[in-house]
CSV table of C-alpha atoms in Angstrom, one decimal:
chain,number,residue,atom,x,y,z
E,1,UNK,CA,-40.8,15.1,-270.8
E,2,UNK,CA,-38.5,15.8,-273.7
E,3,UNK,CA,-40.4,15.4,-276.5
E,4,UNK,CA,-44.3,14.7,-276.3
E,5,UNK,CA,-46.5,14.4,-279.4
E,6,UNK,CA,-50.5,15.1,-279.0
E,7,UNK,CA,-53.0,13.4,-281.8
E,8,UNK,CA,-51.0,14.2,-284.7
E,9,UNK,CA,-51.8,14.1,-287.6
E,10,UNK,CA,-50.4,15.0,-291.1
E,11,UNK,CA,-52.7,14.4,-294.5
E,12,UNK,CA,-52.0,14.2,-297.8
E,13,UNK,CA,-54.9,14.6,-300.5
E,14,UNK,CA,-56.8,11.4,-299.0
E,15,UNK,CA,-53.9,9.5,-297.4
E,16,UNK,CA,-53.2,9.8,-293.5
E,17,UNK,CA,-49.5,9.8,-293.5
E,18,UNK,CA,-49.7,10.4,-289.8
E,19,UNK,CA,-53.2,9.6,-288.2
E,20,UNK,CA,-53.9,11.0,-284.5
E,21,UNK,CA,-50.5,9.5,-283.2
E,22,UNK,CA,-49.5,10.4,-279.4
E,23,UNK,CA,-46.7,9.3,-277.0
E,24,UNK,CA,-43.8,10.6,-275.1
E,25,UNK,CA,-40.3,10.3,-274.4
E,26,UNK,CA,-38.5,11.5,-271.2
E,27,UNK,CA,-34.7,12.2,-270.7
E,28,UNK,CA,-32.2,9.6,-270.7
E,29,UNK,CA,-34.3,7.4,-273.1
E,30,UNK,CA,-33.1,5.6,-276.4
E,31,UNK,CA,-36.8,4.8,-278.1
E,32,UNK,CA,-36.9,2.4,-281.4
E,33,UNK,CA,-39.5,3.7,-283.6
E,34,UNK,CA,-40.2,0.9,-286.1
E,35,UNK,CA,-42.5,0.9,-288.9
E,36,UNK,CA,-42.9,-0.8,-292.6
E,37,UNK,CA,-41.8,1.6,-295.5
E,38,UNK,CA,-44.7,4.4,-295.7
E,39,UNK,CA,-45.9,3.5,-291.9
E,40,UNK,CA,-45.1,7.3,-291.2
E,41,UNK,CA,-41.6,7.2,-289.9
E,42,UNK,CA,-40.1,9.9,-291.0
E,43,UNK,CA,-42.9,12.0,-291.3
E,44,UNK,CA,-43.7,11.9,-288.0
E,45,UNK,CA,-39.5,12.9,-287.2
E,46,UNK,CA,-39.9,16.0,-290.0
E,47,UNK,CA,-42.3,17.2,-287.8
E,48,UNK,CA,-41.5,16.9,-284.3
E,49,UNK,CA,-38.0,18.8,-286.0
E,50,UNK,CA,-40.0,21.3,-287.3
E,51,UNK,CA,-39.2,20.5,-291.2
E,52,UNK,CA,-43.0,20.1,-291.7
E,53,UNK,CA,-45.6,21.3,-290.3
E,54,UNK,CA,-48.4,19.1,-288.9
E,55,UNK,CA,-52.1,19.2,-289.7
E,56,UNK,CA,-53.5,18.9,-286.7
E,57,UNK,CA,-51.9,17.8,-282.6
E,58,UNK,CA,-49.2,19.3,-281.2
E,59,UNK,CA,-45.5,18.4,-280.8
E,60,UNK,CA,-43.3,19.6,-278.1
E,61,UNK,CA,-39.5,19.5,-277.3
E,62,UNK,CA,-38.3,20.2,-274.3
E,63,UNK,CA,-41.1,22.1,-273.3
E,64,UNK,CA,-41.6,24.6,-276.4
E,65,UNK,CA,-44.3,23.9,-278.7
E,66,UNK,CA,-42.3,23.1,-282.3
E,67,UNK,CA,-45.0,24.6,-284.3
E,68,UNK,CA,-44.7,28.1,-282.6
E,69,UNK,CA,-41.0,28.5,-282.3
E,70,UNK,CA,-39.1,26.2,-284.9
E,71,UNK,CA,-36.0,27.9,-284.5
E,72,UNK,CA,-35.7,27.9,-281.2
E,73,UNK,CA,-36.7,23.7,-281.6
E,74,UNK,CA,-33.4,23.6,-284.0
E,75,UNK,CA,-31.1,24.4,-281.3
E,76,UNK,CA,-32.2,22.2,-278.8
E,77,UNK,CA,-32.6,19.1,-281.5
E,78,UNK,CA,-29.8,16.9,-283.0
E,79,UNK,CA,-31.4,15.5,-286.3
E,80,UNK,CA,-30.6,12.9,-289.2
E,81,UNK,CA,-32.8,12.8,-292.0
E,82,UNK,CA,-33.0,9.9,-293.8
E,83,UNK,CA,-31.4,11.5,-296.9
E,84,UNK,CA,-28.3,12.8,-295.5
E,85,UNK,CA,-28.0,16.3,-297.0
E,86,UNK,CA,-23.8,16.5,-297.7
E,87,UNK,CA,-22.6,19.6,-299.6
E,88,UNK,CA,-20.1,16.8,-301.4
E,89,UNK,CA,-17.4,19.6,-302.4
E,90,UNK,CA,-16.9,21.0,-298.6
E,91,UNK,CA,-14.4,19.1,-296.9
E,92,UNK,CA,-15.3,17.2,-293.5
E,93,UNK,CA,-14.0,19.9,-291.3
E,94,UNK,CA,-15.3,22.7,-293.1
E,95,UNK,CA,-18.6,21.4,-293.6
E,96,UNK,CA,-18.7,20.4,-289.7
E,97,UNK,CA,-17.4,24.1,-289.2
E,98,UNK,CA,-20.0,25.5,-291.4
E,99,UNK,CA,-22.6,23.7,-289.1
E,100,UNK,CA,-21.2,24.9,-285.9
E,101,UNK,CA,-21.2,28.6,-287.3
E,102,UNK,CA,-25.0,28.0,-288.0
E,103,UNK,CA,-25.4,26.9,-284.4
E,104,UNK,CA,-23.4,30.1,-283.3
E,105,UNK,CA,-20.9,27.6,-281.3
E,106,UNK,CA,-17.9,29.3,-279.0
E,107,UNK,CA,-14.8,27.2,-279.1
E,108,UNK,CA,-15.9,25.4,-282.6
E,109,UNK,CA,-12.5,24.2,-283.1
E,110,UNK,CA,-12.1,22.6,-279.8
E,111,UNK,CA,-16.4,21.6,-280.7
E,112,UNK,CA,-15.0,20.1,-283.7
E,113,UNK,CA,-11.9,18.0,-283.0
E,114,UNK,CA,-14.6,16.5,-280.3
E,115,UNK,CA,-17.1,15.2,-282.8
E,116,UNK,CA,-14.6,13.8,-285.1
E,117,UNK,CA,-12.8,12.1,-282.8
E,118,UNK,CA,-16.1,10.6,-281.5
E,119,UNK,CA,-18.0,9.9,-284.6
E,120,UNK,CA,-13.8,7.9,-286.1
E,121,UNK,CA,-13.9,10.6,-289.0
E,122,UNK,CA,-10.2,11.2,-288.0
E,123,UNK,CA,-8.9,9.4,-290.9
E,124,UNK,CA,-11.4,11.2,-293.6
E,125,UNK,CA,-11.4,14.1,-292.0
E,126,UNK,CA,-9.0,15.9,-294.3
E,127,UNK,CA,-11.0,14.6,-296.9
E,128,UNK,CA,-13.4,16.3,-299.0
E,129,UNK,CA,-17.4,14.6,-298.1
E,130,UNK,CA,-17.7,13.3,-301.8
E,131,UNK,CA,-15.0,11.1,-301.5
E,132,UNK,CA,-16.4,9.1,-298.9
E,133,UNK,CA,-17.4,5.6,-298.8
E,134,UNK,CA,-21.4,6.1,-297.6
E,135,UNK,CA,-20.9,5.0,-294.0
E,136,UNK,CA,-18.5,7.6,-293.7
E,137,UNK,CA,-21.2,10.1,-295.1
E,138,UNK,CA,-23.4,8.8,-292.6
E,139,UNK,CA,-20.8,9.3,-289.7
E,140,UNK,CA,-20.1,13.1,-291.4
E,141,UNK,CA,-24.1,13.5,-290.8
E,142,UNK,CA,-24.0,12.0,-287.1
E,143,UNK,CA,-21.2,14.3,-286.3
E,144,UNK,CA,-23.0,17.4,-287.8
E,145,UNK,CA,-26.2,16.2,-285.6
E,146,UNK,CA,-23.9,15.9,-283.1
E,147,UNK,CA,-21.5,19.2,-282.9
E,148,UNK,CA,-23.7,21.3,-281.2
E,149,UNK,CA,-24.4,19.0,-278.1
E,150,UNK,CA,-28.6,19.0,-278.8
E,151,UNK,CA,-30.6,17.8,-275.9
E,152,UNK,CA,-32.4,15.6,-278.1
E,153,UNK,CA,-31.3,13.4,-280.9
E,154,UNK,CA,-33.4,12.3,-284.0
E,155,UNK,CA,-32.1,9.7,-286.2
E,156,UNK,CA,-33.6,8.5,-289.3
E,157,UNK,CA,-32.1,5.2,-290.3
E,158,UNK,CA,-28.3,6.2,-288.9
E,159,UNK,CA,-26.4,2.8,-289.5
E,160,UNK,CA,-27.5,2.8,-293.2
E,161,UNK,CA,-24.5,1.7,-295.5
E,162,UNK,CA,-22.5,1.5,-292.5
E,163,UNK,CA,-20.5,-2.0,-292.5
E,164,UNK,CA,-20.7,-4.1,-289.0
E,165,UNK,CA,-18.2,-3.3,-287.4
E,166,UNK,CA,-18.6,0.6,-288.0
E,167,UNK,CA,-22.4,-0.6,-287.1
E,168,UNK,CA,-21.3,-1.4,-283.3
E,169,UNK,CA,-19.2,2.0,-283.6
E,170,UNK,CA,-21.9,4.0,-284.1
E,171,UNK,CA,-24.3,2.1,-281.5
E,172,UNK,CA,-21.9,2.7,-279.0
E,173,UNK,CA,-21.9,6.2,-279.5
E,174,UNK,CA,-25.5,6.2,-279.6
E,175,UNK,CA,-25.9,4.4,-276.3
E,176,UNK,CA,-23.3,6.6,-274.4
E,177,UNK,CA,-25.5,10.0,-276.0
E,178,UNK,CA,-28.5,8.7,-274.7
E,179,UNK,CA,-26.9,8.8,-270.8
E,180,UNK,CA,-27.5,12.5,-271.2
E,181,UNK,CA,-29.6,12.9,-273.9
E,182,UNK,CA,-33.0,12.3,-275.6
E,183,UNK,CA,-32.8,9.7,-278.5
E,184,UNK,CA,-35.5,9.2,-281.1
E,185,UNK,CA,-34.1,6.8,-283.9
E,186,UNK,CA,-35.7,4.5,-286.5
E,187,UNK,CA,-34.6,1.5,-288.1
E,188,UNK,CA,-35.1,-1.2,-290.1
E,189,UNK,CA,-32.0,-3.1,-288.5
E,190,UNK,CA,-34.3,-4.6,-285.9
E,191,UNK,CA,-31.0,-6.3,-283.9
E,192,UNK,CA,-30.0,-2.7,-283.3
E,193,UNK,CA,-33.5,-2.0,-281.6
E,194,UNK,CA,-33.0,-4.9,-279.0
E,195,UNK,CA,-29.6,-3.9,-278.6
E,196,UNK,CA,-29.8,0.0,-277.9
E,197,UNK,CA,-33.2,0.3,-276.9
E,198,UNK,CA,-35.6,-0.8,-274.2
E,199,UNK,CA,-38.6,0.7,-275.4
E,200,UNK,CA,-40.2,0.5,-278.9
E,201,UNK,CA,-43.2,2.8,-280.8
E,202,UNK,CA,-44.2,0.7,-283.5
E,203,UNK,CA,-46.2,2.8,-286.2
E,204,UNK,CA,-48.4,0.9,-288.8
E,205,UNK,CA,-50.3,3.0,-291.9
E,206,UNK,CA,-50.1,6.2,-290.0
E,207,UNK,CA,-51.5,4.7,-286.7
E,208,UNK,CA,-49.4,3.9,-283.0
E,209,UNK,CA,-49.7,0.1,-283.0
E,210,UNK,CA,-47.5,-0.5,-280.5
E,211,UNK,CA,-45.5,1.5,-277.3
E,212,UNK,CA,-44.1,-0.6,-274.9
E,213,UNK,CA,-40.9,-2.0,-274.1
E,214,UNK,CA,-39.4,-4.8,-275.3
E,215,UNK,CA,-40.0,-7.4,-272.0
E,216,UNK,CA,-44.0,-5.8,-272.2
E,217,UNK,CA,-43.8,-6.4,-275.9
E,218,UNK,CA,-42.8,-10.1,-275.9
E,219,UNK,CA,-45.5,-10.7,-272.9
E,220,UNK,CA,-48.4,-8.9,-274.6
E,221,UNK,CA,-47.4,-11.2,-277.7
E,222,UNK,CA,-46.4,-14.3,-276.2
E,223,UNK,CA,-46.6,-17.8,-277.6
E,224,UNK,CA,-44.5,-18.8,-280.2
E,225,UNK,CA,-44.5,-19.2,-284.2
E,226,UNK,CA,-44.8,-22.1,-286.1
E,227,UNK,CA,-42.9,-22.1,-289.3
E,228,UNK,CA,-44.0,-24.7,-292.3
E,229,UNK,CA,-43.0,-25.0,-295.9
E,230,UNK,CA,-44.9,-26.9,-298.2
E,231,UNK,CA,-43.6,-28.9,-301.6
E,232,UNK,CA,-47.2,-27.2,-303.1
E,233,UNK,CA,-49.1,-23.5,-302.9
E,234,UNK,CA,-51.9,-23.4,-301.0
E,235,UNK,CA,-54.6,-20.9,-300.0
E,236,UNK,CA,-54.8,-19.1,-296.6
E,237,UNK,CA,-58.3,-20.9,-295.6
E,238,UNK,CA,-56.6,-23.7,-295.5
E,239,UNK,CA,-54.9,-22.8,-292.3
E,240,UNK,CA,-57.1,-20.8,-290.8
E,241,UNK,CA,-58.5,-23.9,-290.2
E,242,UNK,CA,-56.1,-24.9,-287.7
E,243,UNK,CA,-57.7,-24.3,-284.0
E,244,UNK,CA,-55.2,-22.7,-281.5
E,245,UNK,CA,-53.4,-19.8,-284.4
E,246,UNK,CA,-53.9,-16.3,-283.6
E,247,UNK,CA,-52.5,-15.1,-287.3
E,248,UNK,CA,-52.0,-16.5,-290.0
E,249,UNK,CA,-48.6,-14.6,-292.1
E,250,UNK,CA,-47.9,-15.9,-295.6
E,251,UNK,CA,-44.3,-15.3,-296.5
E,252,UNK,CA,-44.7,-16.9,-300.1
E,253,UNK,CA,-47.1,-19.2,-301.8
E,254,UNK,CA,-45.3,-22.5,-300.1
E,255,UNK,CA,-44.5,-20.9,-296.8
E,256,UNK,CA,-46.4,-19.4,-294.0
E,257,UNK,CA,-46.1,-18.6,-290.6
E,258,UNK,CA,-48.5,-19.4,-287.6
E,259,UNK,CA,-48.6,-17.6,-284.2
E,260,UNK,CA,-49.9,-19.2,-281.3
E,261,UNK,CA,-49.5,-20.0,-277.9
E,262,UNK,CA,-49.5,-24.1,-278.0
E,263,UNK,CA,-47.1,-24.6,-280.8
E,264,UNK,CA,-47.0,-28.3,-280.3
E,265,UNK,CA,-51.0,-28.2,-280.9
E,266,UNK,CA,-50.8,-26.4,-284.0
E,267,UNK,CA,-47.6,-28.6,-285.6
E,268,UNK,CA,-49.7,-32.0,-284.8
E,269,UNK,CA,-53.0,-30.2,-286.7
E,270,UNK,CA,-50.3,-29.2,-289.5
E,271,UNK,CA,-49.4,-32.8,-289.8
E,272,UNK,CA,-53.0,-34.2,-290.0
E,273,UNK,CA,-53.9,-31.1,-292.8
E,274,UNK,CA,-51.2,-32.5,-295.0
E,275,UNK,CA,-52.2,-35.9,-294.8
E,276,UNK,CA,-55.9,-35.2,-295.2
E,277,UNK,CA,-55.2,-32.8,-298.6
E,278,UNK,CA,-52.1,-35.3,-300.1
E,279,UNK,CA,-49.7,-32.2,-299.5
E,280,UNK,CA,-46.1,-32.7,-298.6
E,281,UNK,CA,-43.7,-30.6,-296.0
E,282,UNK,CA,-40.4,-29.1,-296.8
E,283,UNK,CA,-39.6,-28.1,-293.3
E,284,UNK,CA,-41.7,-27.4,-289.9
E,285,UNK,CA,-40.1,-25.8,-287.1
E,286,UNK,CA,-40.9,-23.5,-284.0
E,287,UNK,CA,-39.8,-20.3,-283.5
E,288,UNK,CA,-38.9,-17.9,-280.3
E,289,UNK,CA,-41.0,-14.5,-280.2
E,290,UNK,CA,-38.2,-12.1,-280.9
E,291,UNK,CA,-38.5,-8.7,-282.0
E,292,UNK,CA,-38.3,-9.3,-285.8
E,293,UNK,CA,-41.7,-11.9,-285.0
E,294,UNK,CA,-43.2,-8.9,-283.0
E,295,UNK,CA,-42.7,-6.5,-285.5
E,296,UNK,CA,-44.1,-8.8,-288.2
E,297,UNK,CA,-47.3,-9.7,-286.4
E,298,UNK,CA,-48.1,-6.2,-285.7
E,299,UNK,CA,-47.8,-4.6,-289.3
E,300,UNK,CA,-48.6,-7.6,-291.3
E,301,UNK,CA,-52.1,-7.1,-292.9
């Protein structure tokens, strides 16, 4: 395995940022991780970098423990925070060659001229970093994960600010690293999930709430999700009520959400509660299980 994690956990005062969390990822795999803001995301990537240290468990890369040798870790790992760290008054190639100095690279130059060219920083590149749009900063941070062809790749959030079609750029390069490589990336983008990944580790308040792939995922969650709108607010009893829902997911006082697995069921019960209670529908529709759905009825409280 590339990268395994062991019951770890990371604490602070009474909070469980990352509560007992385990899984692994082998070579070759591209791996969602997916979580609400707060769920533990990036703490969990700080660590398994070795940019924090954990409380308790163990992580291991590529079969060194990242607690005992961190530096050794750094050579072998590709990362992307979340805040991009840019020294804004380096230009693109001297920043990209300060980072390959760091990762004592031979043949930089040649190193360089790769990444550049693979990341579409050509046209900046003669640019100094603070003069780039944001996507480009994000592309000048991909390349600088990049230069020193890691064996495994973290990404926190790495099509942020990027516009589509620099989006599909950047998943494409993704997709063709992960052919050779290890990729751990998070995102709130959850079309880019389904479209790069198979698998997905949802994490929920610190906790593993979900590691599958996406075909297990929408089996282990099947059924389907009844959207309705009312003209009034009403209270959450209301509908839990309704025989046949499995969750009940308010999205604002009017409109709510029901899984189930007999949608047609649940929208003729919906249609007898609104005549019983004098309410009035706005809309009422059925919708597919997709990813966003999963990802909804797994963190919503």
């Amino acid at each position: 395995m590339s990268i395994e994690v062991k019951d770890l956990l990371k604490v602070y005062g009474t909070q469980k940022a990352v509560n007992n969390i385990s899984f692994t990822i082998s070579k070759g795999e591209i791996v969602g991780f997916l979580g609400p803001n707060g769920a533990g995301k990036s703490t969990t990537m700080k660590i398994i970098t070795g940019y924090l240290l954990q409380d308790a468990g163990t992580a291991i890369v590529c079969g060194i423990d990242v607690q005992q040798h961190p530096l050794e870790i750094k050579r072998k790992i590709g990362y992307l925070p979340e805040a991009n760290p840019l020294y804004f008054d380096m230009y693109v190639r001297e920043y990209l060659s300060f980072v390959a100095g760091v990762h004592q690279i031979k043949n930089s130059k040649r190193a360089i001229e790769n990444i550049i060219e693979l990341t579409g920083l050509t046209v900046e590149s003669k640019k100094k970093i603070g003069q780039l749009s944001k996507g480009y900063k994000q592309r000048v941070g991909l390349a600088a994960a990049l230069v020193h062809d890691p064996e495994v790749l973290i990404l926190d959030e790495p099509t942020s600010g990027l516009d589509p079609n620099q989006i599909v750029e950047i998943r494409n390069v993704i997709k063709d690293q992960g052919k050779n490589k290890t990729v751990l990336f998070s995102s709130h983008i959850l079309q880019e999930v389904q479209a790069i990944c198979d698998r997905v580790l949802i994490i929920n308040k610190g906790e593993l709430v979900a590691d599958d792939s996406l075909s297990n995922l929408r089996q282990h969650t099947k059924g389907n999700f009844v959207k309705i709108v009312f003209e009034e607010s009403i209270s959450i009893e209301l509908l839990k009520q309704i025989s046949g829902v499995t969750k009940v997911m308010q999205e604002s006082n009017q409109s709510w959400k029901l899984a189930t697995e007999n949608a047609d069921a649940v929208r003729k019960q919906l249609m007898e509660l609104t005549l019983r209670n004098n309410l009035n529908i706005v809309s009422l529709q059925t919708e597919g299980n997709n990813l966003e759905e999963i990802f909804r009825s797994l963190t919503n409280p």
